[in-house]
């Protein structure tokens, strides 16, 4: 479920997380063109099975929408074997912030705070910082709580990353997707918290419970990060 971006958005919306305006997934480009007019521009064209920036296009000019849809669909089909696309409202000049979560198979979920991954090239993350610099503490708390709530709502197990965009002007943030796996940038969180995420994954896959003595997976109250360092 979390690996399908459109289904993840629907699940996040059902769980009460803030989401952007979006169009239902389809392979029908005429339907996507009509939906884009309702959402308004700029808009993102996204592959439901996408990742790594593939099958992703930002469209500012309605005149270029068809070409972008066709290009994204070809790329998605070649990369993922799935040409299904959906549309999402674009946030101009956003901060991209992701929350690391861990969940055991009893339904307990914790977060290990956030990473700022706003520095990107071609939608690929280049620099990650933990904790996110100059992030309002109330926003940090809300993002982390929403990440946990999402994982709890779908019965997520093991390590994952819940991703948000924050509007630079309003300060509001929106759920965009989940990476249902360990990411290469997990080491940034390990440095900031001192917790070995790969070790934690192995323990949870073996049935360990969060906060259980000797499990390698601490309770939420035992996780520390220096949020004032930056």
GROMACS .gro file of C-alpha atoms in nm:
model
  230
    1UNK     CA    1   0.000   0.000   0.000
    2UNK     CA    2   0.268   0.250   0.099
    3UNK     CA    3   0.467   0.173  -0.214
    4UNK     CA    4   0.181   0.297  -0.434
    5UNK     CA    5   0.192   0.675  -0.408
    6UNK     CA    6  -0.175   0.736  -0.493
    7UNK     CA    7  -0.296   0.473  -0.245
    8UNK     CA    8  -0.065   0.615   0.022
    9UNK     CA    9  -0.214   0.962  -0.028
   10UNK     CA   10  -0.565   0.824   0.003
   11UNK     CA   11  -0.469   0.642   0.322
   12UNK     CA   12  -0.306   0.955   0.465
   13UNK     CA   13  -0.615   1.159   0.388
   14UNK     CA   14  -0.833   0.898   0.558
   15UNK     CA   15  -0.606   0.914   0.863
   16UNK     CA   16  -0.655   1.290   0.884
   17UNK     CA   17  -0.316   1.404   0.756
   18UNK     CA   18  -0.297   1.724   0.549
   19UNK     CA   19  -0.265   1.642   0.178
   20UNK     CA   20  -0.246   1.836  -0.147
   21UNK     CA   21  -0.514   1.842  -0.417
   22UNK     CA   22  -0.465   1.546  -0.647
   23UNK     CA   23  -0.622   1.350  -0.931
   24UNK     CA   24  -0.709   0.981  -0.926
   25UNK     CA   25  -0.452   0.749  -1.088
   26UNK     CA   26  -0.517   0.643  -1.445
   27UNK     CA   27  -0.350   0.562  -1.775
   28UNK     CA   28  -0.599   0.784  -1.961
   29UNK     CA   29  -0.415   1.102  -2.053
   30UNK     CA   30  -0.735   1.284  -2.153
   31UNK     CA   31  -0.869   1.236  -1.801
   32UNK     CA   32  -0.545   1.366  -1.651
   33UNK     CA   33  -0.555   1.673  -1.875
   34UNK     CA   34  -0.908   1.751  -1.758
   35UNK     CA   35  -0.810   1.698  -1.395
   36UNK     CA   36  -0.514   1.934  -1.427
   37UNK     CA   37  -0.748   2.217  -1.524
   38UNK     CA   38  -0.943   2.160  -1.203
   39UNK     CA   39  -0.634   2.141  -0.981
   40UNK     CA   40  -0.464   2.440  -1.140
   41UNK     CA   41  -0.102   2.502  -1.236
   42UNK     CA   42   0.174   2.438  -1.148
   43UNK     CA   43   0.104   2.069  -1.113
   44UNK     CA   44   0.318   1.757  -1.074
   45UNK     CA   45   0.274   1.455  -1.297
   46UNK     CA   46   0.372   1.148  -1.094
   47UNK     CA   47   0.396   0.775  -1.154
   48UNK     CA   48   0.206   0.576  -0.891
   49UNK     CA   49   0.494   0.327  -0.873
   50UNK     CA   50   0.758   0.595  -0.910
   51UNK     CA   51   1.080   0.655  -0.727
   52UNK     CA   52   1.419   0.812  -0.778
   53UNK     CA   53   1.269   1.100  -0.973
   54UNK     CA   54   1.153   0.874  -1.257
   55UNK     CA   55   0.806   0.924  -1.400
   56UNK     CA   56   0.796   1.270  -1.243
   57UNK     CA   57   0.741   1.601  -1.420
   58UNK     CA   58   0.652   1.949  -1.296
   59UNK     CA   59   0.426   2.135  -1.538
   60UNK     CA   60   0.391   2.513  -1.516
   61UNK     CA   61   0.248   2.578  -1.863
   62UNK     CA   62  -0.075   2.403  -1.968
   63UNK     CA   63   0.056   2.395  -2.325
   64UNK     CA   64   0.331   2.152  -2.224
   65UNK     CA   65   0.109   1.920  -2.018
   66UNK     CA   66   0.042   1.658  -2.287
   67UNK     CA   67   0.408   1.618  -2.375
   68UNK     CA   68   0.496   1.587  -2.005
   69UNK     CA   69   0.225   1.325  -1.950
   70UNK     CA   70   0.345   1.118  -2.243
   71UNK     CA   71   0.710   1.143  -2.138
   72UNK     CA   72   0.634   1.052  -1.776
   73UNK     CA   73   0.420   0.759  -1.885
   74UNK     CA   74   0.691   0.618  -2.110
   75UNK     CA   75   0.949   0.658  -1.837
   76UNK     CA   76   0.726   0.497  -1.573
   77UNK     CA   77   0.644   0.202  -1.796
   78UNK     CA   78   1.009   0.143  -1.878
   79UNK     CA   79   1.133   0.183  -1.519
   80UNK     CA   80   0.852   0.018  -1.321
   81UNK     CA   81   0.640  -0.174  -1.569
   82UNK     CA   82   0.345   0.043  -1.467
   83UNK     CA   83   0.239   0.341  -1.683
   84UNK     CA   84  -0.027   0.460  -1.436
   85UNK     CA   85   0.002   0.829  -1.348
   86UNK     CA   86  -0.167   1.072  -1.114
   87UNK     CA   87  -0.151   1.448  -1.065
   88UNK     CA   88  -0.070   1.649  -0.757
   89UNK     CA   89  -0.085   2.019  -0.678
   90UNK     CA   90   0.267   2.166  -0.679
   91UNK     CA   91   0.403   2.363  -0.385
   92UNK     CA   92   0.628   2.646  -0.505
   93UNK     CA   93   0.973   2.659  -0.339
   94UNK     CA   94   0.888   2.411  -0.062
   95UNK     CA   95   1.096   2.264   0.215
   96UNK     CA   96   1.112   1.886   0.180
   97UNK     CA   97   1.119   1.722   0.521
   98UNK     CA   98   1.101   1.351   0.595
   99UNK     CA   99   1.035   1.170   0.923
  100UNK     CA  100   1.202   0.840   1.005
  101UNK     CA  101   0.970   0.587   1.168
  102UNK     CA  102   1.008   0.240   1.316
  103UNK     CA  103   0.716   0.006   1.385
  104UNK     CA  104   0.699  -0.336   1.544
  105UNK     CA  105   0.449  -0.611   1.462
  106UNK     CA  106   0.230  -0.531   1.764
  107UNK     CA  107   0.126  -0.193   1.624
  108UNK     CA  108   0.365   0.023   1.827
  109UNK     CA  109   0.524   0.300   1.619
  110UNK     CA  110   0.791   0.553   1.708
  111UNK     CA  111   0.964   0.833   1.521
  112UNK     CA  112   1.331   0.927   1.517
  113UNK     CA  113   1.264   1.290   1.427
  114UNK     CA  114   1.323   1.440   1.086
  115UNK     CA  115   1.571   1.504   0.809
  116UNK     CA  116   1.565   1.810   0.584
  117UNK     CA  117   1.622   1.700   0.225
  118UNK     CA  118   1.535   2.025   0.047
  119UNK     CA  119   1.866   2.046  -0.144
  120UNK     CA  120   1.796   1.842  -0.456
  121UNK     CA  121   1.899   1.808  -0.819
  122UNK     CA  122   1.651   1.665  -1.070
  123UNK     CA  123   1.428   1.560  -0.780
  124UNK     CA  124   1.714   1.360  -0.630
  125UNK     CA  125   1.820   1.441  -0.274
  126UNK     CA  126   2.175   1.576  -0.255
  127UNK     CA  127   2.210   1.700   0.105
  128UNK     CA  128   2.027   1.574   0.416
  129UNK     CA  129   2.041   1.743   0.754
  130UNK     CA  130   1.915   1.618   1.089
  131UNK     CA  131   1.760   1.788   1.269
  132UNK     CA  132   1.602   2.021   1.012
  133UNK     CA  133   1.751   2.369   1.067
  134UNK     CA  134   1.524   2.649   1.188
  135UNK     CA  135   1.214   2.429   1.195
  136UNK     CA  136   0.945   2.559   1.427
  137UNK     CA  137   0.921   2.318   1.724
  138UNK     CA  138   0.543   2.303   1.690
  139UNK     CA  139   0.572   2.208   1.322
  140UNK     CA  140   0.833   1.944   1.410
  141UNK     CA  141   0.604   1.794   1.672
  142UNK     CA  142   0.305   1.793   1.434
  143UNK     CA  143   0.500   1.634   1.148
  144UNK     CA  144   0.640   1.360   1.370
  145UNK     CA  145   0.299   1.291   1.522
  146UNK     CA  146   0.140   1.271   1.176
  147UNK     CA  147   0.410   1.031   1.055
  148UNK     CA  148   0.340   0.801   1.349
  149UNK     CA  149  -0.036   0.832   1.299
  150UNK     CA  150  -0.007   0.735   0.934
  151UNK     CA  151   0.206   0.429   1.011
  152UNK     CA  152  -0.034   0.322   1.284
  153UNK     CA  153  -0.337   0.367   1.058
  154UNK     CA  154  -0.210   0.126   0.790
  155UNK     CA  155  -0.049  -0.129   1.022
  156UNK     CA  156   0.300  -0.049   0.900
  157UNK     CA  157   0.585  -0.272   1.024
  158UNK     CA  158   0.961  -0.201   1.038
  159UNK     CA  159   1.153   0.103   0.907
  160UNK     CA  160   1.002   0.364   0.679
  161UNK     CA  161   1.017   0.731   0.590
  162UNK     CA  162   0.710   0.955   0.580
  163UNK     CA  163   0.768   1.257   0.357
  164UNK     CA  164   0.621   1.607   0.374
  165UNK     CA  165   0.640   1.934   0.185
  166UNK     CA  166   0.623   2.260   0.379
  167UNK     CA  167   0.502   2.575   0.208
  168UNK     CA  168   0.768   2.843   0.255
  169UNK     CA  169   0.512   3.124   0.275
  170UNK     CA  170   0.231   2.982   0.489
  171UNK     CA  171   0.436   2.735   0.693
  172UNK     CA  172   0.171   2.467   0.633
  173UNK     CA  173   0.294   2.118   0.556
  174UNK     CA  174   0.146   1.837   0.349
  175UNK     CA  175   0.197   1.461   0.330
  176UNK     CA  176   0.327   1.353  -0.011
  177UNK     CA  177   0.451   0.993   0.009
  178UNK     CA  178   0.614   0.711   0.203
  179UNK     CA  179   0.936   0.526   0.134
  180UNK     CA  180   0.849   0.178   0.269
  181UNK     CA  181   1.208   0.067   0.323
  182UNK     CA  182   1.537   0.171   0.473
  183UNK     CA  183   1.691   0.458   0.274
  184UNK     CA  184   2.055   0.532   0.200
  185UNK     CA  185   2.020   0.851   0.405
  186UNK     CA  186   1.924   0.656   0.719
  187UNK     CA  187   2.281   0.708   0.837
  188UNK     CA  188   2.207   1.078   0.892
  189UNK     CA  189   1.943   0.984   1.149
  190UNK     CA  190   2.178   0.727   1.302
  191UNK     CA  191   2.439   0.999   1.355
  192UNK     CA  192   2.182   1.233   1.509
  193UNK     CA  193   2.021   0.979   1.744
  194UNK     CA  194   2.288   0.714   1.799
  195UNK     CA  195   2.042   0.438   1.704
  196UNK     CA  196   2.146   0.165   1.459
  197UNK     CA  197   1.843   0.145   1.228
  198UNK     CA  198   1.957  -0.165   1.041
  199UNK     CA  199   2.010  -0.349   1.369
  200UNK     CA  200   1.666  -0.231   1.483
  201UNK     CA  201   1.511  -0.362   1.161
  202UNK     CA  202   1.661  -0.705   1.212
  203UNK     CA  203   1.539  -0.722   1.571
  204UNK     CA  204   1.185  -0.619   1.473
  205UNK     CA  205   1.178  -0.867   1.187
  206UNK     CA  206   1.267  -1.128   1.449
  207UNK     CA  207   0.967  -1.026   1.660
  208UNK     CA  208   1.123  -0.778   1.903
  209UNK     CA  209   0.894  -0.514   2.051
  210UNK     CA  210   0.973  -0.146   2.071
  211UNK     CA  211   1.097  -0.056   2.419
  212UNK     CA  212   1.155  -0.417   2.518
  213UNK     CA  213   1.481  -0.460   2.716
  214UNK     CA  214   1.757  -0.599   2.496
  215UNK     CA  215   1.555  -0.556   2.179
  216UNK     CA  216   1.781  -0.290   2.027
  217UNK     CA  217   1.467  -0.084   1.966
  218UNK     CA  218   1.424   0.187   2.231
  219UNK     CA  219   1.101   0.340   2.352
  220UNK     CA  220   1.001   0.680   2.219
  221UNK     CA  221   1.090   0.846   2.550
  222UNK     CA  222   1.446   0.716   2.519
  223UNK     CA  223   1.514   0.874   2.180
  224UNK     CA  224   1.709   1.198   2.193
  225UNK     CA  225   1.813   1.440   1.923
  226UNK     CA  226   1.969   1.781   1.966
  227UNK     CA  227   1.701   1.992   1.798
  228UNK     CA  228   1.885   2.312   1.893
  229UNK     CA  229   2.213   2.217   1.730
  230UNK     CA  230   2.132   2.411   1.414
   0.00000   0.00000   0.00000
